[in-house]
Coordinates of C-alpha atoms in Angstrom, one line a residue:
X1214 CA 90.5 164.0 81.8
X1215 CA 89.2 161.0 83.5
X1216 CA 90.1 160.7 86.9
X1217 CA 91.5 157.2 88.0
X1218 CA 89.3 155.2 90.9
X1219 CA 90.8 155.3 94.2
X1220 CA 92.3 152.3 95.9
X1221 CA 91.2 151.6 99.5
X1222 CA 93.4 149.7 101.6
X1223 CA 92.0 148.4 105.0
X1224 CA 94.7 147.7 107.5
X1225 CA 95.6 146.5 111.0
X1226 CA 95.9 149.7 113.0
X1227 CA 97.7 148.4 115.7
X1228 CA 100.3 146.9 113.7
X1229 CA 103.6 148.0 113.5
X1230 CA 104.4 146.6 110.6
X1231 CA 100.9 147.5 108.7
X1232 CA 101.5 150.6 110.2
X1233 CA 105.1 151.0 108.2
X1234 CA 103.4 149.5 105.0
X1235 CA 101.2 152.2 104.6
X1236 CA 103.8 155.1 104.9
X1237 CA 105.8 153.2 102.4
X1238 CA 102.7 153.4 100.2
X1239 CA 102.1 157.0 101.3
X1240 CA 105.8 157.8 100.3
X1241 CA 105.3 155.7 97.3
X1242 CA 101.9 157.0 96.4
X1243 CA 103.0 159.9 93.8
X1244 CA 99.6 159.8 91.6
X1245 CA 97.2 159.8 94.5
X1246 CA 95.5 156.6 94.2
X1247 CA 95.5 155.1 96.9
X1248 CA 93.2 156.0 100.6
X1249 CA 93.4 153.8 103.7
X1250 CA 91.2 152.9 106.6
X1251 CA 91.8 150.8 109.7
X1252 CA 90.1 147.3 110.2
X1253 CA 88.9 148.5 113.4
X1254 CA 87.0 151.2 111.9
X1255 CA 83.2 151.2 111.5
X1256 CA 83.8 151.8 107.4
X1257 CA 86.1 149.0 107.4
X1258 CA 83.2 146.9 108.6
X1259 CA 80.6 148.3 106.3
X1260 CA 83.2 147.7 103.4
X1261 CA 83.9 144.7 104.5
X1262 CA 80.4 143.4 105.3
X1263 CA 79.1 145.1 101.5
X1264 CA 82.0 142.7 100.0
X1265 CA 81.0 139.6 101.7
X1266 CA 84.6 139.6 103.5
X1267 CA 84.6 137.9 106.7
X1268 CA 85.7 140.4 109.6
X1269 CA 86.3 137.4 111.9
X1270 CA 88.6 135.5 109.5
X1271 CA 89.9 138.7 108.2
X1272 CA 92.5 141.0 110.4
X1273 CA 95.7 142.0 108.3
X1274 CA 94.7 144.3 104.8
X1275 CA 91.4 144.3 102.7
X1276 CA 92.0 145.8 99.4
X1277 CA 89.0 147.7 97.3
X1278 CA 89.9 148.1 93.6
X1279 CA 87.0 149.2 91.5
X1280 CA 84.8 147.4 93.1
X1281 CA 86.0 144.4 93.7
X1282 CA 87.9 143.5 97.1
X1283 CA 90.7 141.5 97.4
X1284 CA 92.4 139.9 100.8
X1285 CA 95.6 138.4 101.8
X1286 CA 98.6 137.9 99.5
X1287 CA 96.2 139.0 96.5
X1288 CA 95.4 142.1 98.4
X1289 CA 99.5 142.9 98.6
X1290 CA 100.0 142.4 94.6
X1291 CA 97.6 144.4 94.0
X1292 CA 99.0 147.4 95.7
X1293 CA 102.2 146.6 94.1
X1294 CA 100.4 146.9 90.5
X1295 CA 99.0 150.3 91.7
X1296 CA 102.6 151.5 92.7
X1297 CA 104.9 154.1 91.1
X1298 CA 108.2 153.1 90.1
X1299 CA 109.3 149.2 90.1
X1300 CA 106.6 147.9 92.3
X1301 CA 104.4 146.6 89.6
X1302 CA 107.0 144.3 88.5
X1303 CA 105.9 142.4 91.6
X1304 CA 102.7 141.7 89.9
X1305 CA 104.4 138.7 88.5
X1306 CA 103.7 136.5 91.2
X1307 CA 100.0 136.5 90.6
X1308 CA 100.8 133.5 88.4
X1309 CA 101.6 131.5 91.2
X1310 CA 97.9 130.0 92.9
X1311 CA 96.9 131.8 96.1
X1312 CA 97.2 128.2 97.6
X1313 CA 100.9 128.6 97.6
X1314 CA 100.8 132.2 98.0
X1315 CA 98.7 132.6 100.9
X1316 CA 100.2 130.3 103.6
X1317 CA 103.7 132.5 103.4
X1318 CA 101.3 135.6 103.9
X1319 CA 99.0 134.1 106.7
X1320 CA 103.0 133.1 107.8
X1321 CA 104.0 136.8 108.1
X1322 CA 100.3 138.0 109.1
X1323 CA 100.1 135.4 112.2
X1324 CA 103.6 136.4 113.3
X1325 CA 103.4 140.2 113.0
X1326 CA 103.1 141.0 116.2
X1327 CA 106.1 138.8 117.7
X1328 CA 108.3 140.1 114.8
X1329 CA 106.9 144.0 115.0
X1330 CA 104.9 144.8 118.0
X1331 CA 101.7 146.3 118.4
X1332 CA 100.6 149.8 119.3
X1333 CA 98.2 150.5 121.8
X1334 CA 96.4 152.9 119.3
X1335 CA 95.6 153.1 115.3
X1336 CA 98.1 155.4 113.2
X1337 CA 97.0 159.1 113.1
X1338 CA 97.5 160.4 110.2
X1339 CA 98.9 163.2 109.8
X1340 CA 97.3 166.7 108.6
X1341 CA 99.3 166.3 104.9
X1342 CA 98.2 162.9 104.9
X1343 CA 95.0 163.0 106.3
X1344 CA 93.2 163.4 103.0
X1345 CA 94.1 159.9 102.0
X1346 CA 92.3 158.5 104.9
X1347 CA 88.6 157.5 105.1
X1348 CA 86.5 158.1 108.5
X1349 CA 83.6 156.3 109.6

């Protein structure tokens, strides 16, 4: 049996509310496809740096799907394709132009730390969930 490509998803470690979107993934995440790294990691920069992605311009999720990274509001449908259960359904909005999609995410992204706070540290995970995290 062929084993399906793991999804890494770079996040804001200090951010509350990237903080709670990865647990809901983690709750979510029932075929194990998914492993996650914070931005202010040194892989994050490597990833980032290998896909061209901008660290400086580039401080809310990354997204690594066989091989190909993906950022912003593209980077969020993604994960909801990769989801169990109804997420995928989500997917639908990829028909609308990242144009018109991204400004609502940079929207939410700029104000995340008004609306959710920021932690003084990134999340450590715990020892079940340690396994979906990458180190470097």
């Amino acid at each position: 049996m062929e084993q399906t490509p793991k999804i890494t998803v770079l996040f804001d470690g200090v951010c509350n509310l990237c903080n709670g979107f990865v647990n809901f993934i983690i709750d979510r995440d029932s075929r194990n496809r998914f492993r996650f790294g914070s931005l202010q990691s040194e892989i994050a920069a490597e990833l980032m740096e290998k896909h061209g992605i901008d660290a400086s311009k580039t401080d809310s999720v990354v997204v690594i799907d066989r091989g190909v990274a993906f950022t912003r509001s593209t980077a969020a449908l993604c994960i909801a394709k990769n989801m169990g259960g109804v997420w995928p359904v989500l997917y639908v909005f990829r028909v609308i132009p990242a144009f018109i999609r991204d400004p609502i995410y940079d929207w939410v992204a700029r104000n995340r730390y008004k609306w959710f706070g920021k932690k003084e540290l990134c999340r450590i995970p715990t020892p079940e969930d340690a396994s979906k995290f990458i180190s470097g």
